[in-house]
Amino acid sequence: DTAVSQTPKYLVTQMGNDKSIKCEQNLGHDTMYWYKQDSKKFLKIMFSYNNKELIINETVPNRFSPKSPDKAHLNLHINSLELGDSAVYFCASNELAGYQETQYFGPGTRLLVL
Amino acid sequence: DQQVKQNSPSLSVQEGRISILNCDYTNSMFDYFLWYKKYPAEGPTFLISISSIKDKNEDGRFTVFLNKSAKHLSLHIVPSQPGDSAVYFCAASDSGGGADGLTFGKGTHLIIQP
């Protein structure tokens, strides 16, 4: 019973293609995130959704478009893939209890653009 | 089954004292471990890491200890400062330190009291 799942786990594609990464959480959380991990292991926040509404949209190319059909899903669509998009992308969902925040990470999607 | 566990959801420490955050893992293939720090509404930021060939790594006020036989690592912060109040994530990798993806714990919320 995986809490946060991502598909696919590995994605190898050609430059210029359009691809989607899916994320689902079965925890009932209202908030979900997409992060990009670079080669130095830094995690950069890309988007955050709260109950299907976009609340954080960091400076990412508009080739990246998040879609949240319901609060359990936050998918990431990437148009016209570039070499620099190669990275590991993590989805996460957030539980906020009072002032205590717990974040649950998915297993990551390893994207390689050739 | 969780491969990386942070069993304390929260920890309260007085300013100036030592903060010790613990992390346990089950996968013996993990060979690189990282700690991230996260403030509310921001992405996690990389703090310190350790390779499995070491048992200690120090960077300023932060020291990470690794006990491979116990599959346990800990982050020591001394002296603790108010700005250290955040959520701390333990993460592990089995890719020899490469950026092939990480497995995260759920985080420990550290509260530094004045």
PDB file of C-alpha atoms in Angstrom, chain B:
ATOM      1  CA  ASP B   1       7.535  -1.292   3.856  1.00  0.00           C
ATOM      2  CA  GLN B   2       9.453   1.843   4.696  1.00  0.00           C
ATOM      3  CA  GLN B   3      13.128   1.513   3.895  1.00  0.00           C
ATOM      4  CA  VAL B   4      14.092   4.753   5.605  1.00  0.00           C
ATOM      5  CA  LYS B   5      12.501   5.497   8.943  1.00  0.00           C
ATOM      6  CA  GLN B   6      12.503   8.564  11.093  1.00  0.00           C
ATOM      7  CA  ASN B   7      10.603   7.412  14.140  1.00  0.00           C
ATOM      8  CA  SER B   8      10.349  10.765  15.876  1.00  0.00           C
ATOM      9  CA  PRO B   9       7.828  13.029  14.122  1.00  0.00           C
ATOM     10  CA  SER B  10       8.932  15.939  16.282  1.00  0.00           C
ATOM     11  CA  LEU B  11      11.717  16.968  18.630  1.00  0.00           C
ATOM     12  CA  SER B  12      11.935  19.966  20.925  1.00  0.00           C
ATOM     13  CA  VAL B  13      15.369  21.250  22.032  1.00  0.00           C
ATOM     14  CA  GLN B  14      16.459  24.291  23.956  1.00  0.00           C
ATOM     15  CA  GLU B  15      18.543  26.890  22.160  1.00  0.00           C
ATOM     16  CA  GLY B  16      22.260  26.293  22.675  1.00  0.00           C
ATOM     17  CA  ARG B  17      21.852  22.598  23.424  1.00  0.00           C
ATOM     18  CA  ILE B  18      22.549  19.671  21.136  1.00  0.00           C
ATOM     19  CA  SER B  19      19.870  18.417  18.742  1.00  0.00           C
ATOM     20  CA  ILE B  20      20.080  14.770  17.741  1.00  0.00           C
ATOM     21  CA  LEU B  21      17.929  13.536  14.899  1.00  0.00           C
ATOM     22  CA  ASN B  22      17.817   9.823  14.207  1.00  0.00           C
ATOM     23  CA  CYS B  23      17.250   7.750  11.109  1.00  0.00           C
ATOM     24  CA  ASP B  24      17.099   3.990  10.572  1.00  0.00           C
ATOM     25  CA  TYR B  25      17.195   2.106   7.309  1.00  0.00           C
ATOM     26  CA  THR B  26      16.524  -1.461   6.287  1.00  0.00           C
ATOM     27  CA  ASN B  27      18.098  -1.765   2.848  1.00  0.00           C
ATOM     28  CA  SER B  28      21.694  -2.958   3.212  1.00  0.00           C
ATOM     29  CA  MET B  29      22.396  -1.822  -0.360  1.00  0.00           C
ATOM     30  CA  PHE B  30      22.193   1.835   0.644  1.00  0.00           C
ATOM     31  CA  ASP B  31      25.660   3.326   0.461  1.00  0.00           C
ATOM     32  CA  TYR B  32      25.097   7.060   0.573  1.00  0.00           C
ATOM     33  CA  PHE B  33      23.055   9.030   3.037  1.00  0.00           C
ATOM     34  CA  LEU B  34      21.882  12.606   3.104  1.00  0.00           C
ATOM     35  CA  TRP B  35      20.108  15.022   5.372  1.00  0.00           C
ATOM     36  CA  TYR B  36      17.814  17.733   4.060  1.00  0.00           C
ATOM     37  CA  LYS B  37      16.279  20.668   5.884  1.00  0.00           C
ATOM     38  CA  LYS B  38      12.903  22.051   4.949  1.00  0.00           C
ATOM     39  CA  TYR B  39      11.118  25.247   5.929  1.00  0.00           C
ATOM     40  CA  PRO B  40       7.345  25.585   5.430  1.00  0.00           C
ATOM     41  CA  ALA B  41       6.274  26.245   1.835  1.00  0.00           C
ATOM     42  CA  GLU B  42       9.817  25.694   0.574  1.00  0.00           C
ATOM     43  CA  GLY B  43      11.565  22.708  -0.936  1.00  0.00           C
ATOM     44  CA  PRO B  44      14.070  20.686   1.082  1.00  0.00           C
ATOM     45  CA  THR B  45      17.634  21.999   0.965  1.00  0.00           C
ATOM     46  CA  PHE B  46      20.636  19.745   1.127  1.00  0.00           C
ATOM     47  CA  LEU B  47      22.449  19.893   4.454  1.00  0.00           C
ATOM     48  CA  ILE B  48      25.095  17.203   4.778  1.00  0.00           C
ATOM     49  CA  SER B  49      25.846  13.742   3.475  1.00  0.00           C
ATOM     50  CA  ILE B  50      27.923  10.710   4.295  1.00  0.00           C
ATOM     51  CA  SER B  51      29.238   7.812   2.287  1.00  0.00           C
ATOM     52  CA  SER B  52      29.086   4.306   3.692  1.00  0.00           C
ATOM     53  CA  ILE B  53      32.889   4.134   3.740  1.00  0.00           C
ATOM     54  CA  LYS B  54      32.874   6.691   6.550  1.00  0.00           C
ATOM     55  CA  ASP B  55      31.315   6.715   9.961  1.00  0.00           C
ATOM     56  CA  LYS B  56      31.385  10.448  10.561  1.00  0.00           C
ATOM     57  CA  ASN B  57      31.192  13.631   8.552  1.00  0.00           C
ATOM     58  CA  GLU B  58      31.335  17.095  10.026  1.00  0.00           C
ATOM     59  CA  ASP B  59      30.419  20.475   8.582  1.00  0.00           C
ATOM     60  CA  GLY B  60      30.371  23.367  11.002  1.00  0.00           C
ATOM     61  CA  ARG B  61      27.647  22.839  13.571  1.00  0.00           C
ATOM     62  CA  PHE B  62      26.373  19.741  11.766  1.00  0.00           C
ATOM     63  CA  THR B  63      27.771  16.244  12.176  1.00  0.00           C
ATOM     64  CA  VAL B  64      26.354  13.069  10.721  1.00  0.00           C
ATOM     65  CA  PHE B  65      27.230   9.701  12.253  1.00  0.00           C
ATOM     66  CA  LEU B  66      26.732   6.405  10.468  1.00  0.00           C
ATOM     67  CA  ASN B  67      26.529   3.027  12.186  1.00  0.00           C
ATOM     68  CA  LYS B  68      26.337   0.498   9.369  1.00  0.00           C
ATOM     69  CA  SER B  69      26.015  -2.559  11.558  1.00  0.00           C
ATOM     70  CA  ALA B  70      22.976  -1.036  13.230  1.00  0.00           C
ATOM     71  CA  LYS B  71      21.723   0.518   9.975  1.00  0.00           C
ATOM     72  CA  HIS B  72      21.397   3.775  11.820  1.00  0.00           C
ATOM     73  CA  LEU B  73      22.476   7.316  11.216  1.00  0.00           C
ATOM     74  CA  SER B  74      22.064  10.462  13.205  1.00  0.00           C
ATOM     75  CA  LEU B  75      22.417  14.170  12.669  1.00  0.00           C
ATOM     76  CA  HIS B  76      23.869  16.239  15.497  1.00  0.00           C
ATOM     77  CA  ILE B  77      23.428  19.989  15.575  1.00  0.00           C
ATOM     78  CA  VAL B  78      25.417  21.843  18.179  1.00  0.00           C
ATOM     79  CA  PRO B  79      24.783  24.431  19.383  1.00  0.00           C
ATOM     80  CA  SER B  80      21.149  24.540  18.265  1.00  0.00           C
ATOM     81  CA  GLN B  81      19.927  27.900  17.026  1.00  0.00           C
ATOM     82  CA  PRO B  82      16.397  29.249  16.423  1.00  0.00           C
ATOM     83  CA  GLY B  83      16.947  29.151  12.665  1.00  0.00           C
ATOM     84  CA  ASP B  84      17.427  25.404  12.926  1.00  0.00           C
ATOM     85  CA  SER B  85      13.689  24.996  13.555  1.00  0.00           C
ATOM     86  CA  ALA B  86      12.549  23.107  10.480  1.00  0.00           C
ATOM     87  CA  VAL B  87      11.667  19.650   9.227  1.00  0.00           C
ATOM     88  CA  TYR B  88      14.680  17.398   8.655  1.00  0.00           C
ATOM     89  CA  PHE B  89      14.579  14.570   6.149  1.00  0.00           C
ATOM     90  CA  CYS B  90      16.901  11.636   6.071  1.00  0.00           C
ATOM     91  CA  ALA B  91      17.460  10.130   2.615  1.00  0.00           C
ATOM     92  CA  ALA B  92      19.410   7.173   1.302  1.00  0.00           C
ATOM     93  CA  SER B  93      20.748   6.072  -2.040  1.00  0.00           C
ATOM     94  CA  ASP B  94      22.051   2.768  -3.393  1.00  0.00           C
ATOM     95  CA  SER B  95      23.660   4.243  -6.479  1.00  0.00           C
ATOM     96  CA  GLY B  96      27.133   4.868  -5.096  1.00  0.00           C
ATOM     97  CA  GLY B  97      26.425   8.497  -4.396  1.00  0.00           C
ATOM     98  CA  GLY B  98      25.104   9.207  -7.837  1.00  0.00           C
ATOM     99  CA  ALA B  99      21.967  11.124  -8.639  1.00  0.00           C
ATOM    100  CA  ASP B 100      19.977   8.033  -9.403  1.00  0.00           C
ATOM    101  CA  GLY B 101      17.260   8.734  -6.930  1.00  0.00           C
ATOM    102  CA  LEU B 102      16.763   8.802  -3.228  1.00  0.00           C
ATOM    103  CA  THR B 103      14.520   7.128  -0.702  1.00  0.00           C
ATOM    104  CA  PHE B 104      13.272   9.583   1.879  1.00  0.00           C
ATOM    105  CA  GLY B 105      12.131   9.236   5.449  1.00  0.00           C
ATOM    106  CA  LYS B 106       9.005  11.077   6.583  1.00  0.00           C
ATOM    107  CA  GLY B 107      10.882  13.792   8.379  1.00  0.00           C
ATOM    108  CA  THR B 108      11.364  15.019  11.935  1.00  0.00           C
ATOM    109  CA  HIS B 109      10.090  18.422  12.935  1.00  0.00           C
ATOM    110  CA  LEU B 110      12.771  20.094  15.053  1.00  0.00           C
ATOM    111  CA  ILE B 111      11.634  22.925  17.304  1.00  0.00           C
ATOM    112  CA  ILE B 112      14.291  25.061  18.956  1.00  0.00           C
ATOM    113  CA  GLN B 113      12.968  26.768  22.054  1.00  0.00           C
ATOM    114  CA  PRO B 114      14.478  30.021  23.318  1.00  0.00           C
TER     115      PRO B 114
END
